Coordinates of C-alpha atoms in Angstrom, one line a residue:
M6 CA -51.1 31.6 56.4
S7 CA -47.5 32.5 55.8
Y8 CA -46.9 34.2 52.3
I9 CA -44.1 31.3 51.7
E10 CA -45.4 28.1 53.0
I11 CA -44.4 24.5 51.9
E12 CA -46.6 21.6 52.9
K13 CA -45.4 18.0 54.0
S14 CA -46.0 16.4 50.5
R15 CA -43.5 18.9 48.9
L16 CA -41.0 18.6 51.9
T17 CA -40.9 14.6 51.7
N18 CA -40.3 15.0 47.8
L19 CA -36.7 15.4 47.4
E20 CA -36.6 16.0 43.6
Y21 CA -38.8 19.1 44.5
A22 CA -37.2 20.0 48.3
L23 CA -33.6 20.0 47.1
K24 CA -34.3 22.9 44.6
L25 CA -35.4 25.0 47.4
E26 CA -32.5 27.1 48.9
L27 CA -32.5 29.5 51.8
L28 CA -30.0 32.5 52.0
R29 CA -29.5 35.2 55.0
T30 CA -26.3 37.1 55.1
N31 CA -25.1 40.3 57.2
R32 CA -23.7 43.4 56.8
N33 CA -20.2 42.0 57.4
G34 CA -20.5 39.5 54.6
S35 CA -21.0 36.5 56.5
Y36 CA -24.0 34.3 55.7
A37 CA -26.0 31.0 56.2
S38 CA -27.4 29.2 53.4
S39 CA -28.8 25.6 52.7
T40 CA -31.7 24.0 51.2
V41 CA -35.1 24.2 52.7
I42 CA -34.9 20.7 54.6
G43 CA -31.4 21.4 55.3
C44 CA -29.6 18.9 53.0
N45 CA -26.6 20.8 51.7
T46 CA -26.3 20.7 48.0
R47 CA -23.6 23.3 47.1
K48 CA -19.8 23.5 48.6
Y49 CA -21.3 27.0 49.2
H50 CA -23.8 25.9 51.8
G51 CA -23.4 26.3 55.8
M52 CA -24.9 27.4 58.7
L53 CA -22.0 29.6 59.5
V54 CA -19.9 31.1 56.8
V55 CA -17.8 33.7 57.6
P56 CA -14.9 36.0 56.0
Q57 CA -11.3 35.2 57.3
E58 CA -9.2 38.1 57.3
E59 CA -6.1 35.9 57.5
F60 CA -6.9 34.4 54.2
G61 CA -7.5 37.4 52.1
G62 CA -11.0 38.1 53.5
V63 CA -12.4 34.9 51.6
N64 CA -15.8 33.7 53.1
H65 CA -14.9 30.1 54.5
V66 CA -17.4 27.5 55.8
L67 CA -16.9 26.9 59.6
L68 CA -20.3 25.0 60.5
S69 CA -21.7 23.2 57.9
N70 CA -24.6 21.7 59.3
A71 CA -25.9 20.6 62.7
D72 CA -28.2 17.3 62.7
I73 CA -31.1 17.0 65.5
T74 CA -32.0 13.6 66.9
V75 CA -34.9 13.1 69.0
V76 CA -34.9 10.7 71.9
Q77 CA -38.0 9.1 73.6
R78 CA -37.9 5.5 75.3
E79 CA -34.6 5.2 74.4
A80 CA -35.4 5.5 70.7
E81 CA -33.5 7.7 68.5
F82 CA -34.9 9.6 65.5
N83 CA -32.3 11.7 63.4
L84 CA -33.9 14.5 61.7
G85 CA -30.7 15.4 59.6
I86 CA -30.2 14.7 55.8
H87 CA -26.9 14.2 53.9
K88 CA -26.4 13.0 50.4
F89 CA -23.3 10.4 50.1
K90 CA -21.1 9.6 47.3
G91 CA -23.1 6.7 45.3
G92 CA -26.4 8.5 45.7
S93 CA -27.6 7.4 49.0
Y94 CA -29.2 9.5 51.5
S95 CA -28.4 9.1 55.2
P96 CA -30.4 9.9 57.7
K97 CA -33.7 10.6 56.0
G98 CA -35.0 13.1 58.2
H99 CA -37.1 14.5 55.9
K100 CA -39.6 12.1 56.3
Y101 CA -40.6 13.5 59.5
L102 CA -41.1 17.2 58.4
R103 CA -44.7 18.4 58.5
S104 CA -44.4 22.1 57.0
F105 CA -42.0 24.8 56.5
T106 CA -43.1 28.6 57.0
G107 CA -40.8 31.7 56.1
D108 CA -42.4 34.5 58.0
P109 CA -41.1 36.2 60.3
I110 CA -38.2 33.8 60.0
P111 CA -37.7 30.3 58.6
K112 CA -39.4 27.7 60.6
L113 CA -39.6 23.9 60.1
T114 CA -41.8 21.7 62.2
Y115 CA -41.2 17.8 62.4
R116 CA -43.6 15.2 63.7
V117 CA -41.8 12.2 65.3
G118 CA -44.7 9.9 66.8
G119 CA -46.0 12.0 69.7
V120 CA -43.3 14.7 69.6
V121 CA -43.7 17.9 67.6
L122 CA -40.7 19.8 67.2
S123 CA -40.3 23.2 65.7
V124 CA -37.0 24.7 64.4
E125 CA -36.3 28.2 63.5
R126 CA -33.1 29.8 62.5
I127 CA -32.5 33.5 62.3
F128 CA -28.8 35.1 61.2
S129 CA -27.7 38.1 63.0
K130 CA -28.0 41.3 61.0
S131 CA -24.4 42.9 62.3
Q132 CA -22.5 39.9 63.5
A133 CA -20.8 36.4 62.5
R134 CA -23.5 34.4 64.4
I135 CA -26.4 32.2 63.9
F136 CA -29.3 31.3 66.2
V137 CA -31.4 28.2 66.0
R138 CA -34.4 28.0 68.3
Y139 CA -35.7 24.3 69.2
T140 CA -39.5 24.3 70.7
L141 CA -40.9 21.2 71.9
E142 CA -44.6 21.8 70.6
D143 CA -46.0 18.6 71.9
A144 CA -44.8 15.2 73.7
H145 CA -46.3 12.7 75.7
S146 CA -43.0 11.4 77.6
P147 CA -39.8 12.6 78.4
T148 CA -37.9 13.9 75.5
T149 CA -33.8 14.4 74.8
L150 CA -32.2 16.3 71.9
K151 CA -28.9 15.5 70.7
I152 CA -27.3 18.2 68.6
K153 CA -24.5 17.1 66.2
P154 CA -22.5 19.6 64.4
F155 CA -20.5 19.3 61.2
L156 CA -17.2 21.4 61.0
A157 CA -15.4 22.4 57.7
F158 CA -13.0 25.3 58.2
R159 CA -12.5 25.8 54.7
S160 CA -12.9 28.3 51.8
I161 CA -16.4 28.3 50.1
H162 CA -14.5 27.6 47.0
E163 CA -13.1 24.4 48.0
L164 CA -13.7 21.1 49.7
T165 CA -11.9 19.5 52.6
K166 CA -10.8 15.9 53.1
E167 CA -9.9 14.0 56.4
N168 CA -6.5 14.6 57.6
S169 CA -4.3 14.7 60.6
E170 CA -3.7 18.5 60.9
A171 CA -7.3 19.0 62.2
D172 CA -7.2 19.9 65.6
Q173 CA -10.2 18.0 67.2
S174 CA -9.7 19.2 70.8
Y175 CA -12.2 21.8 72.2
T176 CA -12.0 24.4 75.1
V177 CA -15.3 24.7 77.7
V178 CA -17.1 27.5 77.4
K179 CA -20.3 28.6 79.3
N180 CA -22.9 25.8 78.0
G181 CA -21.0 25.0 75.3
V182 CA -17.4 24.5 73.7
Q183 CA -14.7 26.5 71.4
M184 CA -13.0 24.6 68.8
Q185 CA -10.8 25.7 65.9
L186 CA -9.6 23.1 63.5
Y187 CA -6.7 24.9 61.9
P188 CA -4.3 27.9 62.9
K189 CA -5.3 31.2 61.7
F190 CA -8.8 30.7 61.6
T191 CA -11.3 32.7 63.9
P192 CA -12.6 29.9 66.6
L193 CA -16.0 28.6 66.5
F194 CA -18.2 29.0 69.6
M195 CA -21.1 26.6 69.9
Q196 CA -23.4 27.6 73.0
F197 CA -26.8 27.3 74.1
N198 CA -29.0 29.1 76.5
K199 CA -29.0 25.9 79.0
K200 CA -26.8 23.9 80.4
V201 CA -25.7 20.8 77.9
T202 CA -23.7 17.7 78.1
F203 CA -20.9 17.6 75.3
H204 CA -19.9 14.3 74.4
H205 CA -16.8 14.5 73.0
Q206 CA -16.4 11.7 70.1
P207 CA -14.3 13.2 67.4
G208 CA -14.6 11.6 63.8
W209 CA -14.8 12.2 59.8
Y210 CA -18.1 11.6 57.9
K211 CA -16.7 10.9 54.5
D212 CA -17.8 11.7 51.0
I213 CA -20.6 13.8 51.6
E214 CA -21.9 14.7 48.2
Y215 CA -23.1 18.3 46.9
M216 CA -25.0 17.4 43.9
K217 CA -25.2 20.9 42.5
E218 CA -21.5 20.8 42.2
A219 CA -21.5 17.8 40.7
N220 CA -24.0 19.0 38.3
R221 CA -21.7 21.9 37.4
G222 CA -18.9 19.4 36.5
Y223 CA -16.7 20.5 39.7
D224 CA -15.3 18.2 42.5
A225 CA -18.4 17.1 44.7
H226 CA -17.3 15.0 47.6
E227 CA -16.2 16.3 51.0
D228 CA -15.2 14.8 54.6
L229 CA -16.3 16.7 57.5
M230 CA -15.2 16.5 60.8
V231 CA -17.7 15.9 63.9
P232 CA -16.7 16.3 67.1
G233 CA -19.1 14.8 69.3
Y234 CA -22.6 15.9 70.0
F235 CA -24.6 18.1 72.8
E236 CA -27.3 16.6 74.6
F237 CA -30.0 18.0 76.8
S238 CA -33.4 17.2 77.9
I239 CA -36.7 19.5 76.8
K240 CA -39.9 19.9 78.3
K241 CA -43.1 20.3 76.3
G242 CA -43.8 24.3 75.3
E243 CA -40.0 24.5 76.3
S244 CA -37.6 26.5 74.0
V245 CA -34.1 26.0 73.5
I246 CA -31.5 28.3 71.6
F247 CA -28.1 27.3 70.0
Q248 CA -25.7 30.0 69.2
A249 CA -22.9 29.5 66.7
S250 CA -20.5 32.6 66.5
I251 CA -17.1 33.4 66.0
E252 CA -17.0 35.2 69.4
E253 CA -18.0 33.8 72.8
G254 CA -21.5 34.8 73.6
N255 CA -23.5 35.2 77.0
P256 CA -26.1 32.5 77.0
S257 CA -28.5 34.4 79.4
A258 CA -29.0 37.2 76.5
F259 CA -29.6 34.5 73.6
L260 CA -33.3 34.8 73.7
R261 CA -33.5 38.6 74.1
S262 CA -30.8 38.8 71.0
F263 CA -33.2 36.3 69.3
N264 CA -36.3 38.3 69.7
S265 CA -34.5 41.5 68.9
E266 CA -33.1 40.4 65.5
I267 CA -36.6 39.3 64.6
K268 CA -37.8 42.7 65.2
T269 CA -35.3 44.2 62.5
R270 CA -36.5 41.9 59.8
I271 CA -38.7 43.1 57.2
P272 CA -41.6 40.8 56.8
R273 CA -41.8 38.4 54.4
D274 CA -45.6 38.4 54.0
S275 CA -46.0 40.0 50.4
F276 CA -43.7 39.8 47.1
V277 CA -42.8 43.6 47.6
N278 CA -41.6 43.0 50.9
N279 CA -39.7 39.5 50.0
L280 CA -37.9 41.9 47.3
A281 CA -37.2 44.4 50.1
N282 CA -36.0 41.9 52.7
A283 CA -33.8 40.2 49.7
A284 CA -32.4 43.7 48.7
Q285 CA -31.0 44.4 52.1
Q286 CA -28.7 41.2 51.9
F287 CA -26.2 42.7 49.5
I288 CA -25.0 45.2 51.5
V289 CA -21.6 44.7 53.0
K290 CA -20.1 47.2 55.5
N291 CA -16.3 47.3 56.4
G292 CA -15.6 50.0 58.9
R293 CA -16.7 53.4 56.9
D294 CA -16.6 51.4 53.5
T295 CA -19.8 50.1 52.2
E296 CA -20.1 47.8 48.9
L297 CA -22.8 45.7 47.4
A298 CA -22.3 41.9 46.7
S299 CA -23.2 41.6 43.0
G300 CA -24.4 37.7 43.6
L301 CA -24.9 35.7 46.5
P302 CA -23.5 33.4 47.8
W303 CA -20.6 33.6 45.8
H304 CA -20.1 36.8 43.7
G305 CA -18.3 39.8 45.4
R306 CA -18.6 43.5 44.1
W307 CA -18.8 44.3 40.5
G308 CA -18.6 47.6 39.2
R309 CA -21.1 47.4 36.7
D310 CA -23.5 45.6 38.8
T311 CA -23.3 48.1 41.6
F312 CA -24.3 51.0 39.7
I313 CA -26.9 49.0 37.9
S314 CA -28.4 47.7 41.2
L315 CA -27.7 50.9 43.5
A316 CA -31.1 52.7 42.9
G317 CA -33.0 49.8 43.4
I318 CA -31.2 48.6 46.6
S319 CA -30.9 52.2 48.0
L320 CA -33.3 54.9 46.5
I321 CA -36.2 53.1 46.5
D322 CA -36.5 52.8 50.5
G323 CA -35.4 56.5 50.3
D324 CA -32.0 55.6 51.7
V325 CA -29.9 58.6 50.3
S326 CA -27.1 57.7 52.8
L327 CA -26.6 54.1 51.5
F328 CA -26.6 55.7 48.1
K329 CA -24.0 57.9 48.9
S330 CA -21.9 55.6 50.9
V331 CA -21.9 52.9 48.3
L332 CA -20.9 55.4 45.5
A333 CA -17.9 56.9 48.1
T334 CA -16.3 53.3 48.7
I335 CA -16.1 52.3 44.9
V336 CA -14.8 55.7 44.1
K337 CA -11.7 54.8 46.2
D338 CA -10.8 52.7 43.6
V339 CA -10.8 54.7 40.4
K340 CA -7.6 54.4 38.7
N341 CA -6.7 56.7 36.0
D342 CA -10.2 57.9 36.0
I343 CA -11.8 54.5 35.2
F344 CA -13.7 52.2 37.4
P345 CA -12.9 48.7 38.4
N346 CA -15.5 46.5 36.9
K347 CA -14.4 43.2 39.3
G348 CA -13.3 42.8 42.6
S349 CA -12.3 45.3 45.3
G350 CA -9.2 45.7 47.5
K351 CA -6.2 44.5 46.0
E352 CA -7.9 42.2 43.5
K353 CA -9.2 44.6 40.9
N354 CA -9.8 44.5 37.3
Y355 CA -10.6 47.3 35.0
L356 CA -11.0 45.7 31.5
S357 CA -14.5 47.0 30.8
S358 CA -15.8 49.3 28.1
D359 CA -18.8 50.2 29.8
T360 CA -18.6 50.2 33.7
S361 CA -17.5 53.9 33.9
L362 CA -20.5 54.9 31.7
W363 CA -23.1 53.2 34.4
F364 CA -21.8 55.4 37.0
F365 CA -23.4 58.4 35.1
R366 CA -26.8 56.5 34.8
A367 CA -26.5 56.0 38.8
L368 CA -26.0 59.6 39.1
Q369 CA -29.1 60.1 36.9
Q370 CA -30.9 57.9 38.6
Y371 CA -30.2 60.0 42.1
I372 CA -31.6 63.1 40.3
E373 CA -34.8 61.0 39.5
F374 CA -35.3 60.1 42.9
T375 CA -34.1 63.3 44.8
G376 CA -34.2 66.0 42.6
D377 CA -30.6 67.2 43.6
E378 CA -28.7 68.1 40.4
Q379 CA -26.6 70.2 42.4
W380 CA -25.2 67.9 44.7
V381 CA -24.5 65.7 41.6
W382 CA -22.6 68.4 39.9
K383 CA -20.5 69.8 42.8
K384 CA -19.4 66.4 44.1
Y385 CA -19.1 64.2 41.0
G386 CA -18.7 66.7 38.4
P387 CA -14.9 66.7 38.2
L388 CA -14.9 63.0 37.9
M389 CA -17.7 63.0 35.2
K390 CA -15.6 65.2 33.1
N391 CA -12.3 63.4 33.5
I392 CA -14.0 59.9 32.8
L393 CA -15.1 61.6 29.5
N394 CA -11.8 62.6 28.6
R395 CA -10.3 59.5 29.6
Y396 CA -12.4 57.8 26.7
R397 CA -12.0 60.7 24.4
N398 CA -8.2 60.5 24.6
G399 CA -8.4 56.5 24.3
I400 CA -7.6 53.4 26.7
D401 CA -4.5 51.6 25.5
E402 CA -5.2 48.6 27.8
M403 CA -8.6 48.2 26.4
G404 CA -8.0 49.1 22.6
L405 CA -10.3 51.7 23.4
Y406 CA -10.9 54.9 21.4
M407 CA -13.2 57.5 20.2
D408 CA -13.2 58.0 16.7
E409 CA -13.4 61.2 14.7
S410 CA -17.3 61.1 14.7
G411 CA -17.5 60.6 18.4
L412 CA -18.4 57.1 18.9
I413 CA -16.4 54.4 21.0
Y414 CA -14.5 51.6 19.5
A415 CA -13.1 48.9 21.9
E416 CA -11.4 45.9 21.0
K417 CA -8.5 43.5 22.9
E418 CA -7.7 39.8 21.9
N419 CA -9.5 37.1 23.8
T420 CA -10.9 39.4 26.5
P421 CA -14.6 40.5 26.6
L422 CA -15.1 44.2 27.3
T423 CA -18.9 44.4 27.7
W424 CA -21.5 42.7 29.9
M425 CA -21.5 39.6 27.7
D426 CA -18.1 38.5 29.3
A427 CA -18.3 34.7 29.5
I428 CA -14.9 33.4 28.8
Y429 CA -13.7 29.7 28.4
A430 CA -10.2 28.4 27.9
G431 CA -8.9 32.2 27.6
K432 CA -11.2 32.9 24.8
A433 CA -14.4 35.2 24.9
I434 CA -17.7 33.2 24.3
T435 CA -19.4 35.9 22.8
Q436 CA -17.1 37.9 20.6
R437 CA -18.3 41.7 20.6
P438 CA -15.3 43.7 19.3
G439 CA -15.4 47.0 17.8
Y440 CA -18.5 49.4 18.1
A441 CA -20.9 47.9 20.6
V442 CA -24.3 49.0 20.6
E443 CA -24.9 49.4 24.4
V444 CA -21.7 50.9 25.1
N445 CA -22.3 53.7 22.6
A446 CA -25.8 54.4 23.9
L447 CA -24.3 54.6 27.4
W448 CA -21.6 57.0 26.0
Y449 CA -24.1 59.0 24.3
N450 CA -26.2 59.5 27.3
A451 CA -23.1 60.1 29.3
V452 CA -22.2 63.0 27.0
A453 CA -25.4 64.6 26.9
F454 CA -25.9 64.3 30.7
T455 CA -22.7 66.0 31.5
M456 CA -23.1 68.5 28.7
N457 CA -26.4 69.6 30.2
L458 CA -24.9 69.8 33.6
A459 CA -22.3 71.8 32.4
T460 CA -24.3 74.1 30.5
K461 CA -26.6 74.7 33.4
Y462 CA -23.8 75.2 36.1
K463 CA -22.0 77.5 33.4
D464 CA -18.9 75.4 32.8
A465 CA -17.8 77.1 29.8
S466 CA -14.5 75.6 28.8
F467 CA -16.3 71.9 29.1
V468 CA -19.0 72.9 26.8
I469 CA -16.9 74.5 24.1
G470 CA -14.3 71.6 24.2
W471 CA -17.2 69.0 23.9
N472 CA -19.3 70.6 21.2
P473 CA -17.9 69.4 18.3
V474 CA -18.6 66.0 19.8
Q475 CA -22.2 66.7 20.4
R476 CA -22.4 67.7 16.9
T477 CA -21.5 64.9 15.1
I478 CA -22.4 61.9 17.6
D479 CA -26.1 62.0 16.8
S480 CA -25.8 61.1 13.2
A481 CA -22.8 58.9 13.5
F482 CA -24.7 56.7 16.2
L483 CA -27.5 56.2 13.6
E484 CA -25.3 55.7 10.8
K485 CA -23.4 53.2 12.3
F486 CA -26.1 51.0 14.4
T487 CA -29.6 51.8 12.3
H488 CA -30.7 50.5 8.7
P489 CA -33.6 52.2 7.2
E490 CA -35.0 48.6 6.0
K491 CA -34.4 46.9 9.5
R492 CA -36.5 47.4 12.9
I493 CA -33.4 46.1 14.9
M494 CA -30.1 47.7 15.8
C495 CA -26.7 46.6 14.9
D496 CA -25.4 44.9 17.9
Y497 CA -21.8 45.6 17.4
V498 CA -19.5 46.8 14.2
A499 CA -16.4 45.4 14.2
K500 CA -14.5 47.2 11.4
D501 CA -16.7 47.5 8.5
H502 CA -18.8 44.4 9.5
C503 CA -22.2 45.0 11.2
N504 CA -23.6 42.3 13.5
W505 CA -27.4 41.7 13.2
D506 CA -28.3 39.1 15.8
V507 CA -31.4 40.1 17.5
R508 CA -30.0 40.4 21.2
P509 CA -31.1 43.0 24.1
N510 CA -28.3 45.4 23.9
M511 CA -30.1 47.8 21.7
L512 CA -32.7 48.1 24.5
F513 CA -30.7 50.6 26.3
A514 CA -30.6 52.9 23.2
A515 CA -34.1 53.0 24.0
S516 CA -34.5 53.4 27.7
L517 CA -31.8 55.7 28.7
P518 CA -32.8 59.2 29.1
Y519 CA -30.6 60.8 26.4
S520 CA -30.8 58.9 22.9
P521 CA -30.8 60.2 19.2
L522 CA -33.3 57.4 18.1
T523 CA -36.8 58.7 17.3
N524 CA -39.8 57.2 19.2
E525 CA -40.9 55.1 16.1
K526 CA -37.4 53.5 16.1
K527 CA -37.6 52.9 19.9
K528 CA -41.0 51.1 19.5
Q529 CA -39.7 49.0 16.6
I530 CA -37.1 47.9 18.8
V531 CA -39.4 47.2 21.9
D532 CA -41.5 45.0 19.9
V533 CA -38.8 42.8 18.3
V534 CA -37.6 42.3 22.2
K535 CA -41.1 41.4 23.2
Q536 CA -41.7 39.4 20.2
E537 CA -38.2 37.2 20.2
L538 CA -36.6 37.8 23.4
L539 CA -39.2 38.7 26.3
T540 CA -40.1 35.7 28.4
A541 CA -41.7 35.4 31.9
K542 CA -38.6 35.4 33.9
G543 CA -36.3 37.7 31.6
I544 CA -35.1 38.9 28.4
R545 CA -33.2 36.4 26.6
T546 CA -29.6 37.1 25.5
L547 CA -30.1 35.8 21.9
S548 CA -33.2 35.2 19.8
P549 CA -34.6 31.5 19.7
K550 CA -34.4 32.1 15.7
N551 CA -30.9 32.2 15.7
P552 CA -28.8 28.9 15.2
R553 CA -26.7 29.6 17.9
Y554 CA -29.4 29.9 20.5
K555 CA -28.7 27.9 23.8
S556 CA -32.3 27.1 25.3
V557 CA -31.0 25.8 28.9
Y558 CA -28.0 26.9 31.1
E559 CA -26.7 23.5 32.3
G560 CA -24.1 21.0 31.9
S561 CA -20.3 21.7 32.2
L562 CA -18.4 24.8 32.7
E563 CA -18.0 25.0 28.9
A564 CA -21.5 24.3 28.0
R565 CA -22.9 26.8 30.5
D566 CA -20.7 29.6 29.6
A567 CA -21.6 28.6 26.1
A568 CA -25.3 29.5 27.1
Q569 CA -24.7 32.5 29.5
H570 CA -25.0 34.9 26.6
N571 CA -26.6 33.1 24.0
G572 CA -30.1 32.4 24.8
T573 CA -30.1 32.5 28.9
A574 CA -33.1 34.9 30.3
W575 CA -31.6 37.5 32.4
P576 CA -34.2 39.5 34.8
W577 CA -32.0 42.7 35.1
L578 CA -32.7 43.5 31.5
L579 CA -36.4 43.8 32.5
G580 CA -35.5 47.0 34.0
A581 CA -34.6 48.5 30.7
Y582 CA -37.3 46.7 28.9
A583 CA -40.0 48.3 31.1
E584 CA -38.6 51.7 31.4
A585 CA -38.6 51.9 27.6
Y586 CA -41.9 50.4 27.2
L587 CA -43.5 52.7 29.6
K588 CA -41.9 55.8 28.1
L589 CA -43.2 54.9 24.9
Y590 CA -46.8 53.5 25.8
G591 CA -47.4 55.4 29.2
K592 CA -50.4 54.3 31.1
S593 CA -51.6 52.4 28.6
G594 CA -48.4 50.0 28.8
I595 CA -49.0 49.4 32.9
G596 CA -51.0 46.6 32.0
E597 CA -48.3 44.7 30.2
I598 CA -45.4 45.4 32.6
K599 CA -47.7 44.7 35.7
R600 CA -48.1 40.9 34.0
I601 CA -44.4 40.7 33.9
V602 CA -44.2 41.7 37.5
Q603 CA -46.9 39.1 38.7
G604 CA -45.1 36.3 36.9
F605 CA -42.5 36.7 39.4
E606 CA -44.8 36.4 42.3
E607 CA -44.3 32.7 42.3
E608 CA -40.9 32.7 42.0
M609 CA -40.4 33.7 45.7
K610 CA -41.6 30.2 46.5
H611 CA -38.8 28.6 44.3
N612 CA -34.9 28.6 43.7
G613 CA -33.8 30.9 46.3
L614 CA -36.7 31.6 48.6
G615 CA -37.9 35.1 48.8
T616 CA -35.4 36.5 46.3
I617 CA -34.7 36.3 42.5
S618 CA -32.0 34.0 40.9
E619 CA -29.0 35.4 38.5
I620 CA -30.3 34.0 35.2
Y621 CA -33.3 31.7 34.0
N622 CA -33.6 29.1 31.1
G623 CA -34.4 30.8 27.9
D624 CA -37.0 28.3 26.9
P625 CA -40.0 27.2 29.4
P626 CA -39.7 26.1 32.1
H627 CA -37.7 29.0 33.0
I628 CA -35.9 27.3 35.8
G629 CA -33.6 29.8 38.1
K630 CA -29.8 29.3 37.6
G631 CA -26.7 30.9 38.4
A632 CA -26.6 32.6 41.9
I633 CA -29.3 31.8 44.5
S634 CA -29.9 35.8 44.8
Q635 CA -28.6 38.2 42.2
A636 CA -28.2 42.2 42.9
W637 CA -29.6 43.7 40.0
S638 CA -32.0 41.2 39.4
V639 CA -33.6 42.0 42.8
A640 CA -32.9 45.9 42.0
E641 CA -34.3 46.3 38.8
M642 CA -37.6 44.2 39.8
R643 CA -38.0 47.0 42.7
R644 CA -37.4 49.4 40.1
V645 CA -39.8 48.3 37.6
I646 CA -42.5 48.6 40.0
W647 CA -41.5 51.8 41.0
L648 CA -41.7 52.5 37.4
I649 CA -45.3 51.3 37.2
E650 CA -46.4 53.6 40.4
K651 CA -44.5 56.7 38.9
T652 CA -46.4 56.2 35.7
E653 CA -49.8 55.5 37.5
K654 CA -49.1 58.8 39.2
E655 CA -48.3 60.7 36.0

């Protein structure tokens, strides 16, 4: 039995099946994604989605979908499914589905009368191509298949409409055709591993509806161009392989390539292996550069997310070279000793008070996994010192400075500078100006960590220059963020006003390696988080006791932004919670953290199959929202499991 298996009754239930999504990426940033039954519900869905260099490297949907029609005794049965404007579905091929299994690769099985047809898809690990294997498991009379491709040739962030500019012509290639709807796009090759007949009957399928976009308040209707269909006979027991790619393939090698791709897959036969499989999909290579996509399918590289996710994506697997490659790539974009928070290449945003401080945490984790302090100091010691000096001297564009006590203050009008960065209509939703608790916890940790290495490797000038900061920062931190009569920490201090909202940001003061807090204070923080913020799917961003608490993440962009950091639960915060909890309770705390991990096992069969979503509703049922698969959600869950194993061994 497959670890992820969905029976007929659920596949034919659209309310259930359309919530289940599949996603597969490769190292060059291409991907394939849809719902488990093949009905696209997002503009981001597509069978072949590829970065287009002529359009800024943005991913573009080339092949949106491909319907299958079974022909027997002149009767046709279309196995496809699309939703159209007005709410109608046509065709309704899902009613022929009998089962879905997810290991080793996604496999759908259809039954039409006496015909049993299985459809397996595998996305190339390194090239922009997808293989689909059609296998006729059973049939009692001659059978023909028709494959009808739906072409988009547009950005994942946009929708296309019927137009006269689309080039509907095609070029014959071996066992298939080549098409290119618009200039400057890479061509699309559609080929089979046997001879087929292509019937050129171009036309537009209008007003296909993407319900997820409609629910999010966006334009949700698109016209797709269908150039015709491929037709071929298939015998009982025979398998035929279809390849869609941006390069012409050799049909005689399709079967070998298909089997070779399967061998490279991490089996999805357990919770741990599903996480390992999901972790690999965030890695994007471009020449010698390596980046981590923060959230799939629409988020690119984020600096903060990269540093938080890096250990769980690379070091968990012992892949030190991947860790070093990702770090070396993002270091190239350091500007004035500050890391970019969002974007890469020409499109970068540096407005973040904490991103560069997460760099120090990533280096600490490298040492935790490898023990190689010397490499860290030799390779990145100069940059570590430069970053600290940059903060100390102030960063005008962020209104950031170090005060006389050694703490960090940052404020920029209508600009969120912490990870709680939702913004609507030009205004920050969660206003946290001034002294943010997690920024200063990270700052304290970075200073102490660097001072420790500088002392060990005899960097006397740095140690002497930073001694005044180290002498005052402990007491200043406690005075600024704690109160003897309160169990929690101040979330932020703006001027002299202390905000006492119960949020998870104080967790980092309890979890980071260097902290001025006593164990008693750390326990108080962890207890409050457990009582008010902990859910089965992550840590809430605001206590339900707060009148501004938002229990669900849904509706318009404004409504979703309002909820994003005001109640929505984030799985990545479980990393800090587990780390703090296990430091405090040791082996006696393992059961508590294991229960959290076990609660995510069922998540492998919901939302994005085999992975963890970006966010979850704050109230039960904790439905996954946001990106289908989020790097720090997956990475921190893997690190939580590692922390459990580490604690068990100690």
